[in-house]
GROMACS .gro file of C-alpha atoms in nm:
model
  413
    1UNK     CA    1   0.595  -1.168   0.500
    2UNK     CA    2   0.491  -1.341   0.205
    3UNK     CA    3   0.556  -1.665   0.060
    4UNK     CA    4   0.778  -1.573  -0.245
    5UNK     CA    5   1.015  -1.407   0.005
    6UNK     CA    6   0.951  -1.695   0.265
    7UNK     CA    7   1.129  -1.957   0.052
    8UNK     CA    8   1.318  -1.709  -0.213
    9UNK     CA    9   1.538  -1.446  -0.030
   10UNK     CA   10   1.455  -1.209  -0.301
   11UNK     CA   11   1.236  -0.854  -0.260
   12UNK     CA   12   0.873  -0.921  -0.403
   13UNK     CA   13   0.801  -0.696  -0.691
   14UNK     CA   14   0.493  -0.478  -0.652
   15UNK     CA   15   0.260  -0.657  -0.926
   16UNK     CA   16   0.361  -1.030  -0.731
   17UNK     CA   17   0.373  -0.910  -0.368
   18UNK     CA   18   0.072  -1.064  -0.160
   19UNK     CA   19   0.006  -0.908   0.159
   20UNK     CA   20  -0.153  -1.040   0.468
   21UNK     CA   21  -0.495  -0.857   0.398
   22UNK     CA   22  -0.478  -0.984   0.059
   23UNK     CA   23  -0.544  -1.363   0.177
   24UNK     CA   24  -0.923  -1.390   0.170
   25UNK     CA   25  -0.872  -1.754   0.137
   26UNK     CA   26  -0.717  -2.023  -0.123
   27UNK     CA   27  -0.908  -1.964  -0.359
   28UNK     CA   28  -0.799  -1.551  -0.387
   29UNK     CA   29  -0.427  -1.729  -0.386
   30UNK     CA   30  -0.524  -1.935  -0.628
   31UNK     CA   31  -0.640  -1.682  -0.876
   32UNK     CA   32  -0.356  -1.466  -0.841
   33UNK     CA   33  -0.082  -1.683  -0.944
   34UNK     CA   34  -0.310  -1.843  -1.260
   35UNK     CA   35  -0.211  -1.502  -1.405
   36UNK     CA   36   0.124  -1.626  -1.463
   37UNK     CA   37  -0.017  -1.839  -1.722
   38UNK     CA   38   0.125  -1.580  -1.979
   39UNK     CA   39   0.359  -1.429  -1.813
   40UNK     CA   40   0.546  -1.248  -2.046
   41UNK     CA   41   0.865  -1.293  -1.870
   42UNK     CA   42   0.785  -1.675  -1.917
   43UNK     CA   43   0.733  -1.567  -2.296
   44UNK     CA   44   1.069  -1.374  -2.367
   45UNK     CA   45   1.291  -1.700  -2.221
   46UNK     CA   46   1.069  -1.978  -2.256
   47UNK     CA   47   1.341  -2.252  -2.202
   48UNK     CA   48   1.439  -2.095  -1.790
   49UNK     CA   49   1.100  -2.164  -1.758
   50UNK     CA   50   1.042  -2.520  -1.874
   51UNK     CA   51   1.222  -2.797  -1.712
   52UNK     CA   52   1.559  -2.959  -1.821
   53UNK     CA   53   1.338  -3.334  -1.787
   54UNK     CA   54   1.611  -3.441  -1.562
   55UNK     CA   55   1.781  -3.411  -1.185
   56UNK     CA   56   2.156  -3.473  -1.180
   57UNK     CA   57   2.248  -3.840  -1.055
   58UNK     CA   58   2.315  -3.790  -0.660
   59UNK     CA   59   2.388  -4.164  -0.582
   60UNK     CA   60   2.717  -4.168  -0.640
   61UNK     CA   61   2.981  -4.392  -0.401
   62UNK     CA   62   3.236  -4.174  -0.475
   63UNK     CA   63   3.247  -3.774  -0.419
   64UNK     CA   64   3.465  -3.692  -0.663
   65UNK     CA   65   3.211  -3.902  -0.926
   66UNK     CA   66   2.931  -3.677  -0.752
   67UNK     CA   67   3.138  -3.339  -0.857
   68UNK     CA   68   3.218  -3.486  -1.198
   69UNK     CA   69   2.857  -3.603  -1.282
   70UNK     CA   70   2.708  -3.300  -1.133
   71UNK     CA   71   2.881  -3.045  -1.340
   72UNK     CA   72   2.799  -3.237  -1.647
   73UNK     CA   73   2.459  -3.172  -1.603
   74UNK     CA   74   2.455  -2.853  -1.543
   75UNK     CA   75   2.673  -2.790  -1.864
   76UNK     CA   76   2.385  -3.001  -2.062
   77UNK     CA   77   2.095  -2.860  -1.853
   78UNK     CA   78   2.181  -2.516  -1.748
   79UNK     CA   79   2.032  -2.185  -1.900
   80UNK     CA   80   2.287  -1.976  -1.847
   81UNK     CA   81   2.218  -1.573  -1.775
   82UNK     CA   82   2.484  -1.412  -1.940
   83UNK     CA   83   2.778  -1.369  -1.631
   84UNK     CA   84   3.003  -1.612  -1.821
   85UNK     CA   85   3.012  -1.962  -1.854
   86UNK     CA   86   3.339  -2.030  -1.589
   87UNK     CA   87   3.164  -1.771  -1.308
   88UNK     CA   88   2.796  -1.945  -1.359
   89UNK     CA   89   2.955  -2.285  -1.322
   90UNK     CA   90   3.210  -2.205  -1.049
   91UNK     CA   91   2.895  -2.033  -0.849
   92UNK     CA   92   2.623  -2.339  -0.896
   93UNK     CA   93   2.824  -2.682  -0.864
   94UNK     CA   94   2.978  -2.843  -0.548
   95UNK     CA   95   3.334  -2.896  -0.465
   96UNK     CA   96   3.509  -2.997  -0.208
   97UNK     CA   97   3.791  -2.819  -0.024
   98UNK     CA   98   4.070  -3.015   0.148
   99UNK     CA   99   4.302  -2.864   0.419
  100UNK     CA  100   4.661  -2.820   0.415
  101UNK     CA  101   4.659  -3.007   0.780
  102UNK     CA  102   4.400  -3.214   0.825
  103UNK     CA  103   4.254  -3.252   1.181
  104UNK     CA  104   4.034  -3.562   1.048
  105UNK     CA  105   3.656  -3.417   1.075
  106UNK     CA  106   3.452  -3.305   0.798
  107UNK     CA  107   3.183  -3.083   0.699
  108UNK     CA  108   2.899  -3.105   0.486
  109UNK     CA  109   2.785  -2.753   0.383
  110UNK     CA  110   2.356  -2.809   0.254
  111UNK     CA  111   2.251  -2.508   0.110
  112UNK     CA  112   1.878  -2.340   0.095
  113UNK     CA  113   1.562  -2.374  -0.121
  114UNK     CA  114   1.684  -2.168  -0.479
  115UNK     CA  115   2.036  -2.124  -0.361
  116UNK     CA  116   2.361  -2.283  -0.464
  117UNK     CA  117   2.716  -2.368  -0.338
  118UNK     CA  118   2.781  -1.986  -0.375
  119UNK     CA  119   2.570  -1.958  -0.019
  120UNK     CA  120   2.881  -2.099   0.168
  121UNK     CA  121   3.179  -1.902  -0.070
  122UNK     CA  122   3.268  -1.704   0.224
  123UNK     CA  123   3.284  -2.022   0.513
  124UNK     CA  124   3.412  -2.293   0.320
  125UNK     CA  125   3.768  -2.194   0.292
  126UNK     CA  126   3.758  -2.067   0.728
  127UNK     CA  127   3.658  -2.384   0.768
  128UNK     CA  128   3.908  -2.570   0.538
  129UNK     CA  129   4.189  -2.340   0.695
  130UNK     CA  130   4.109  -2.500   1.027
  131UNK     CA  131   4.145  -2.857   0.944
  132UNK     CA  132   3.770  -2.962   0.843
  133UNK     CA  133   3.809  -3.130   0.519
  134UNK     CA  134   3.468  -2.943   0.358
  135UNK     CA  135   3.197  -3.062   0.109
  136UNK     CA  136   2.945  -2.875  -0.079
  137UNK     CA  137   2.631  -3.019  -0.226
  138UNK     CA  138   2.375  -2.902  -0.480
  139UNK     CA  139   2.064  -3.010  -0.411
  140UNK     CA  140   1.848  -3.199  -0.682
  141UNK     CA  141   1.623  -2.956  -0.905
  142UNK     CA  142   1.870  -2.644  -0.865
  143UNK     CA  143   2.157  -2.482  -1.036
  144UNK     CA  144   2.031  -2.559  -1.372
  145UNK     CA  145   1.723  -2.354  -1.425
  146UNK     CA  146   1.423  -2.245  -1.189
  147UNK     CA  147   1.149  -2.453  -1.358
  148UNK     CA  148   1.382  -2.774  -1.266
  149UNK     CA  149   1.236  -2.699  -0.893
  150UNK     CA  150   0.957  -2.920  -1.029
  151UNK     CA  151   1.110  -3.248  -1.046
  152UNK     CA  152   1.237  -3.337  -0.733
  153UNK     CA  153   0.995  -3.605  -0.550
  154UNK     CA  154   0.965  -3.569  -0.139
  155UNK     CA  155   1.239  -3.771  -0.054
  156UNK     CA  156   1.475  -3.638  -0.301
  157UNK     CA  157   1.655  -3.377  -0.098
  158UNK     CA  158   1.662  -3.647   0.250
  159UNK     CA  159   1.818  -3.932   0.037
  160UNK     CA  160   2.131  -3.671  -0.155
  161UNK     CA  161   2.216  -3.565   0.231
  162UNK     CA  162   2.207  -3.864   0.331
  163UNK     CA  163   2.427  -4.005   0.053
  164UNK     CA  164   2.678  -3.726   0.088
  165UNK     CA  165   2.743  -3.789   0.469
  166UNK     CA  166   2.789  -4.178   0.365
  167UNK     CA  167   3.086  -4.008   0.074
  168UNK     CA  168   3.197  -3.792   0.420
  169UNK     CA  169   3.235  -4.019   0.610
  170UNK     CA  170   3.431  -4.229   0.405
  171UNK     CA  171   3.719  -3.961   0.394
  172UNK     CA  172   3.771  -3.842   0.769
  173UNK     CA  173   3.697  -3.971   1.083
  174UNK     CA  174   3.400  -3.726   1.240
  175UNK     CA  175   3.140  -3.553   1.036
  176UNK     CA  176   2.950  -3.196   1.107
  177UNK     CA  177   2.667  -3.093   0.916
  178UNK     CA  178   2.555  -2.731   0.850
  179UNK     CA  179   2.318  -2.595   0.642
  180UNK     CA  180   2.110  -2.266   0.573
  181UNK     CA  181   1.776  -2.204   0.574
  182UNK     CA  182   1.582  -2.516   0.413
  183UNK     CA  183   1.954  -2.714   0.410
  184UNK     CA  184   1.923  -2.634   0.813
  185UNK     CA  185   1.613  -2.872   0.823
  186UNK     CA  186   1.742  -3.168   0.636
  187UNK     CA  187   2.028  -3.144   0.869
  188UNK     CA  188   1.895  -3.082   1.149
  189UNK     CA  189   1.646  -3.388   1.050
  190UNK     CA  190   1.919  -3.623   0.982
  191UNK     CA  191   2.142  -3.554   1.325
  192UNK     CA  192   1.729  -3.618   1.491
  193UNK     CA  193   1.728  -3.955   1.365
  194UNK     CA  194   2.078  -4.060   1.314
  195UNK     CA  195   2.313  -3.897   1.613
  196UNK     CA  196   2.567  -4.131   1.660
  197UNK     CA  197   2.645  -4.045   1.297
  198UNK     CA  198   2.724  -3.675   1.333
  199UNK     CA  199   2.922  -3.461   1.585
  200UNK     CA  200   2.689  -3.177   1.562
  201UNK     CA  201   2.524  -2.900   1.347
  202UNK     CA  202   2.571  -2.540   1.246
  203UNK     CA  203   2.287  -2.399   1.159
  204UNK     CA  204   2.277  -2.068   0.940
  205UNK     CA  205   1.914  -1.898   0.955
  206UNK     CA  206   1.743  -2.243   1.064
  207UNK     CA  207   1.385  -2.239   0.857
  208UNK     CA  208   1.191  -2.462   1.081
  209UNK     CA  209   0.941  -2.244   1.096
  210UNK     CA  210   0.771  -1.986   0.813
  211UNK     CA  211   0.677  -1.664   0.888
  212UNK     CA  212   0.388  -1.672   0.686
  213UNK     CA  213   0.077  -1.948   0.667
  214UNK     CA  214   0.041  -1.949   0.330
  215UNK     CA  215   0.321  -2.205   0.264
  216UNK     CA  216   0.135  -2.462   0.405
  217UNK     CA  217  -0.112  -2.457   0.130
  218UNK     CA  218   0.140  -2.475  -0.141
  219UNK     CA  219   0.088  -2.825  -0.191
  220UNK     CA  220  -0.243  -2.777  -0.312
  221UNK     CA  221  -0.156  -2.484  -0.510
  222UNK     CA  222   0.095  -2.683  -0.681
  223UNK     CA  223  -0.183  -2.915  -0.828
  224UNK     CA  224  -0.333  -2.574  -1.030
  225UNK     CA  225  -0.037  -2.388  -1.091
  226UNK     CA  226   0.330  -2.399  -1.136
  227UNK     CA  227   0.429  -2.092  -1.014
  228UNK     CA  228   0.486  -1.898  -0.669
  229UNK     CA  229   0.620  -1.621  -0.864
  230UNK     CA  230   0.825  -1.588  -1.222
  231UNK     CA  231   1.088  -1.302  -1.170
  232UNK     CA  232   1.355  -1.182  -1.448
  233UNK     CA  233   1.606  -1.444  -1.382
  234UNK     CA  234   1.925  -1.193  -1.304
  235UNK     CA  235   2.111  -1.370  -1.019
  236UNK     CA  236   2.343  -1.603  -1.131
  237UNK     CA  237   2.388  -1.805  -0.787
  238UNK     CA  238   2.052  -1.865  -0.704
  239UNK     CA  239   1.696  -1.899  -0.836
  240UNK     CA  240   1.485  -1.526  -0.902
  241UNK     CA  241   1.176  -1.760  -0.986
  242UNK     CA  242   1.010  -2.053  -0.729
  243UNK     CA  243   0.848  -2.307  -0.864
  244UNK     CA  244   0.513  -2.392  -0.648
  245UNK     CA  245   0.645  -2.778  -0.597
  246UNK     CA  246   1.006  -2.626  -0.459
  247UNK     CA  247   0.771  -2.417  -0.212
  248UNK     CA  248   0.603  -2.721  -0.096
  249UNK     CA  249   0.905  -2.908  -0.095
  250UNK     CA  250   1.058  -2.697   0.126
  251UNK     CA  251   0.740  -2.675   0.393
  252UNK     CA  252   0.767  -3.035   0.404
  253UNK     CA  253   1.109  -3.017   0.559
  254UNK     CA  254   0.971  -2.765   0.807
  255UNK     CA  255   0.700  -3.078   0.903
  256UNK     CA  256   0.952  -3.317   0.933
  257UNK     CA  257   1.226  -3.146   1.124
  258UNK     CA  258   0.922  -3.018   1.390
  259UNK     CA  259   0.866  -3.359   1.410
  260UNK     CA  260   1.187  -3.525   1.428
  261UNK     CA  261   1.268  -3.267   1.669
  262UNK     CA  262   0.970  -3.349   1.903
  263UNK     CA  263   1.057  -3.745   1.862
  264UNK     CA  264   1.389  -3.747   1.922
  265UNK     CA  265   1.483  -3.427   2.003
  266UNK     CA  266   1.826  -3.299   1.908
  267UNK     CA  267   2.112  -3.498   2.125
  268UNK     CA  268   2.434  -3.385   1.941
  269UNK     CA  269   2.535  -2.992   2.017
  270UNK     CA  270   2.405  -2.695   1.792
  271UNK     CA  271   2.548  -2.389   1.707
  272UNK     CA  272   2.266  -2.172   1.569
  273UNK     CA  273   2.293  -1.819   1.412
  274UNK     CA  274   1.935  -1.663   1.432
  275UNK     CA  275   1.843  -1.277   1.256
  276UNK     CA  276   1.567  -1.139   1.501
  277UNK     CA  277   1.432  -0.938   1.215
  278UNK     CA  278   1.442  -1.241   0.962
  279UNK     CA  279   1.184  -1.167   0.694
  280UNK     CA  280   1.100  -1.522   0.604
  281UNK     CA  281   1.204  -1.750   0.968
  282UNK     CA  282   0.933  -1.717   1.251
  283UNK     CA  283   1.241  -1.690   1.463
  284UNK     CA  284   1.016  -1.661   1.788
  285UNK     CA  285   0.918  -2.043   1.647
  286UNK     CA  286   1.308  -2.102   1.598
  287UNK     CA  287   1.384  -1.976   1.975
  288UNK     CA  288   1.106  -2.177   2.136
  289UNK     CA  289   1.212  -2.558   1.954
  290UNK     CA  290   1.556  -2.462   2.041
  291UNK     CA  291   1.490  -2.392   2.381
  292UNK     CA  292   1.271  -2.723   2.460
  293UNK     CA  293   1.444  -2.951   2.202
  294UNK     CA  294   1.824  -2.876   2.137
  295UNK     CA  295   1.907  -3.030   2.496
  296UNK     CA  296   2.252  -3.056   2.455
  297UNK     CA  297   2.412  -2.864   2.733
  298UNK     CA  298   2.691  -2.724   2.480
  299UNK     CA  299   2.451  -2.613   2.240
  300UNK     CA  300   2.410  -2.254   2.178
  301UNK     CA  301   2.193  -1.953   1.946
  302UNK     CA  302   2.352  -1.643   1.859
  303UNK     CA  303   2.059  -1.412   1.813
  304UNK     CA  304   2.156  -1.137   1.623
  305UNK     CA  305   1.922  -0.825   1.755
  306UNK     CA  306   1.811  -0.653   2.047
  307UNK     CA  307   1.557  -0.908   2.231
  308UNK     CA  308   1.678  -1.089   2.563
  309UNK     CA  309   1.585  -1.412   2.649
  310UNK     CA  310   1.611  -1.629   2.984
  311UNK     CA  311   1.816  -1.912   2.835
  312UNK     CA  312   2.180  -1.888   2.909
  313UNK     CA  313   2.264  -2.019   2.596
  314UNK     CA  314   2.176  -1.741   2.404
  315UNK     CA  315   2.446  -1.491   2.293
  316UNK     CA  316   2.295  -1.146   2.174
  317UNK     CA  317   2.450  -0.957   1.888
  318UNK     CA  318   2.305  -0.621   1.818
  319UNK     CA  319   2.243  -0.537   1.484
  320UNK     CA  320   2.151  -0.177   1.601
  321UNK     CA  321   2.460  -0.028   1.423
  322UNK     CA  322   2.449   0.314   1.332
  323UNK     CA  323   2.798   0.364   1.279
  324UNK     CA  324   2.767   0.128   0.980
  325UNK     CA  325   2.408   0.221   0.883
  326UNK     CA  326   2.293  -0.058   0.988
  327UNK     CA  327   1.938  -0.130   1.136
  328UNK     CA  328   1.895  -0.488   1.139
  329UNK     CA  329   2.003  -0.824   0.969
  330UNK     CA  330   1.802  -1.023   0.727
  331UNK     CA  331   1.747  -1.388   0.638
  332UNK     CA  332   2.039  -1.387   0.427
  333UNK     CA  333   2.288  -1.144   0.615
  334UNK     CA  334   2.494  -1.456   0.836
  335UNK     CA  335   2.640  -1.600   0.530
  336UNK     CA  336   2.860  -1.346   0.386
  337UNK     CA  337   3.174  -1.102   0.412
  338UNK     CA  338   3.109  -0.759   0.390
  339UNK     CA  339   3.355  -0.719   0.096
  340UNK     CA  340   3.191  -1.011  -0.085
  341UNK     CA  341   3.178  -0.884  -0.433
  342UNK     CA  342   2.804  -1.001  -0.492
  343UNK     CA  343   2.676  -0.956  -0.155
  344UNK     CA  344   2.891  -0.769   0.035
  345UNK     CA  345   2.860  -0.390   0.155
  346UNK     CA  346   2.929  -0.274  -0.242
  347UNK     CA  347   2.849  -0.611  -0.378
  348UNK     CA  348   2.631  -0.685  -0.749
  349UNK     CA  349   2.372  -0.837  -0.608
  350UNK     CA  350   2.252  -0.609  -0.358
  351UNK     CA  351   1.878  -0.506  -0.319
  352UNK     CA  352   1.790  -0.166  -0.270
  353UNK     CA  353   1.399  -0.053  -0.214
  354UNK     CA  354   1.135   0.147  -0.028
  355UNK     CA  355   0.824   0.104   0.060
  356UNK     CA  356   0.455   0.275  -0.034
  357UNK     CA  357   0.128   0.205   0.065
  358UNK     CA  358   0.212  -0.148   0.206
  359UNK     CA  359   0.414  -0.262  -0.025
  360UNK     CA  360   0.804  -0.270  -0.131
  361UNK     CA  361   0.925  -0.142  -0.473
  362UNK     CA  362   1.275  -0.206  -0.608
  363UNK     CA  363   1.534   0.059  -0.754
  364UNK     CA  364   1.865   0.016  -0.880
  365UNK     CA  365   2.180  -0.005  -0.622
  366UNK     CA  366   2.423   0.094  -0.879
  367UNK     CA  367   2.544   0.417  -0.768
  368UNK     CA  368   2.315   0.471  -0.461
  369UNK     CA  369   2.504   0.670  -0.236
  370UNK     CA  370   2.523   0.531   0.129
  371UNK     CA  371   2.231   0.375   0.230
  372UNK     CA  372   2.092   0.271   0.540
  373UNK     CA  373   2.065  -0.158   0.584
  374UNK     CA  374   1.768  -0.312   0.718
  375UNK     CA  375   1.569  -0.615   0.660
  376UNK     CA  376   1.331  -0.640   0.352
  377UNK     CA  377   1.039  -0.628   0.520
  378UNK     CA  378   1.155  -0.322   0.735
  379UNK     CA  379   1.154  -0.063   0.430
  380UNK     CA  380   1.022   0.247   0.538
  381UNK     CA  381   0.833   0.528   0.309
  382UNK     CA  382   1.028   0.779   0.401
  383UNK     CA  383   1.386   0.688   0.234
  384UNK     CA  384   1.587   0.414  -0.009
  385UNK     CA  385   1.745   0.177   0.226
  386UNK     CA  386   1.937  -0.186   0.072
  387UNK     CA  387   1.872  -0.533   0.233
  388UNK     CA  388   2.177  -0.635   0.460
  389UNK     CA  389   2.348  -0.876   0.288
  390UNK     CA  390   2.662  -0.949   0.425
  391UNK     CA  391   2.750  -0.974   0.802
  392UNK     CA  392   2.913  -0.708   0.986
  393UNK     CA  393   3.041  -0.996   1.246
  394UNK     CA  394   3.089  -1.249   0.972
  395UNK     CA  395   3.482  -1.283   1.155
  396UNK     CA  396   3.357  -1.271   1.546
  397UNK     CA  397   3.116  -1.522   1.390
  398UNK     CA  398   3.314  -1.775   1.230
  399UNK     CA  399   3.571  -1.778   1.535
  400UNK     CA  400   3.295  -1.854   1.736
  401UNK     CA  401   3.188  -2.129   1.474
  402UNK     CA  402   3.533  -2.274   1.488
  403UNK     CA  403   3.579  -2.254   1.888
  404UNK     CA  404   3.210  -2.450   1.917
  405UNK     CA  405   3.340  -2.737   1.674
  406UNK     CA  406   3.601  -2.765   1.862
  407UNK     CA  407   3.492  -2.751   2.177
  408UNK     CA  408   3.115  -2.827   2.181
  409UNK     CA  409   3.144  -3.230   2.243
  410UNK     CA  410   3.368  -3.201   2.567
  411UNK     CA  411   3.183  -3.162   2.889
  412UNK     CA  412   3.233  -2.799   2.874
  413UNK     CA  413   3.235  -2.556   2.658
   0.00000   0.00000   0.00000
């Protein structure tokens, strides 16, 4: 595991992938990433790589205000990367999606560090169909341009959640929050310290935790350099680039929800959808705060993989599939249909690899005949194999979702 994939989702290159042995100390991190300093990526598109000198406004008292200001600055601040200007737009800024019969709760969807709205394309409307009426925010510093990662201050991302469940909760009657990955811990944070203002969480690939040390010194790295790693900016719904500051950003959250957690611990009920084989979540970390702080009764993890555990309120999925080619999930593999046309089983946006001599190396999936799906980290020498994407119980899942939110706050399940 390494830090560009801890907080990224996206396969390392060879040239920026920094392996366990390869951490001598800070100051061997250090050096590394100064070579970005003329990065000849950085060269070719200077302006992705220099920041817009703005965030977009997020203290609106009025949601549809949010949408409206929001999407005005990404038309004045986004580079766009060539997928056309409607699909970029559609993919990066929030919206809201009302039911046809309202049951009078509402969701607020949070999406991860580099992500977008697009994260929650294939939830949003299951959960609008049920009732929920269904928000989607854009958290300050992204959809506009990678280098905007640096202007967010600490408390940027706590106060826009906590402004958009005031907007929620001015429209329906109960609120839920959900999130994935980094949006799980500013959720999960704000249900810790304010529970009689939510009636629970979903959590999609909670990142309390990071599979890799190294985060922790991002911080300081951030003072030296600007750059985790600076990728060919290709993926129109998310960021291909992290900023250092958006890396130690995001392990602040994981500080603060560990210690909200061991505060207040978590009163409301949980749903949480966990990948065993998640190359960026210490998901062993994940299990343990769930099983000594989620103390809701009702709450529950569905661990998708083969490990057992003792709690009763786990629910196993295997992701042992070999009917579908499928070896294991990944960190991203909850959140989408398998006929999603970016992510899904065929989709544009899938990563295909290998590995050699330790590390992973990238080919193209266009035209790859079936492959075998596995977790980044999992490549094997032997044979091409794409990261799984897309969820091959994204339905079983989402019933499950909807049956908990129903459910999950009477005294039994």
């Amino acid at each position: 595991m390494v830090l560009v994939d801890k907080i990224n989702n996206q396969p390392p290159a060879p040239r920026r992938y920094l392996s366990r042995q390869a951490l001598l100390g800070v100051s061997v991190f250090f050096t590394l990433n100064m070579t970005g300093c003329t990065n000849p990526i950085i060269e070719q598109e200077p302006e992705m790589y220099t920041t817009s000198g703005s965030l977009a406004p997020y203290s609106q008292s009025d949601f549809n205000q949010y949408i409206e200001q929001t999407t005005q600055w990404l038309d004045e601040t986004r580079v766009f990367h060539g997928a056309g200007y409607d699909a970029e737009m559609k993919a990066v800024s929030p919206y809201r999606l009302k039911p046809s019969h309202p049951n009078g709760q509402g969701v607020l969807l949070v999406h991860g560090l580099g992500d977008s709205p697009y994260s929650f394309i294939d939830i949003a409307p299951v959960l609008a169909e049920q009732g929920y009426l269904v928000h989607v925010m854009l958290l300050p510093g992204h959809g506009s341009r990678p280098a905007d990662l640096m202007l967010p201050k600490e408390n940027d991302w706590q106060e826009a959640v906590a402004n958009q469940v005031t907007l929620l909760k001015r429209d329906v009657e109960e609120v839920w929050l959900a999130g994935f990955s980094t949006g799980t811990n500013l959720v999960t944070s704000y249900a810790a310290q304010n529970p009689e203002a939510v009636n629970g969480l979903v959590l999609f690939s909670p990142a309390f935790s990071p599979d890799d040390v190294i985060v922790r010194f991002a911080g300081t790295a951030s003072v030296f350099v600007d750059w985790v790693n600076v990728a060919k900016e290709q993926n129109y719904t998310r960021y291909d680039s992290l900023a250092m500051h958006g890396a130690a950003l995001y392990y602040q959250t994981t500080t603060q929800v560990k210690q909200d957690l061991q505060q207040y611990q978590l009163e409301v009920p949980a749903l949480l959808m966990v990948t065993e084989n998640d190359e960026l979540i210490d998901t062993e970390a994940v299990y343990s705060l769930f099983r000594t702080e989620f103390v809701n009764p009702n709450s529950r993890l569905v661990w998708y993989g083969e490990k057992s555990y003792p709690d009763a309120r786990v629910i196993k999925r295997s992701m042992d599939l070999p009917k579908q080619s499928i070896e294991s999930g990944s960190h991203i593999s909850v959140l989408f249909r398998e006929d999603n046309p970016l992510y899904g089983e065929r989709g544009l946006m899938r990563q295909c690899g290998g590995a050699q001599e330790g590390e992973v190396y990238t080919v193209d999936c266009v035209g790859m005949p079936t492959l075998t799906y596995t977790a980044w980290g999992l490549l094997k020498e032997d044979r091409i194999s794409a990261r799984l994407s897309w969820n091959p119980y994204f339905d079983t899942m989402m019933e499950r979702v909807i049956k908990f939110m129903k459910t999950a706050n009477q005294n039994s399940e």
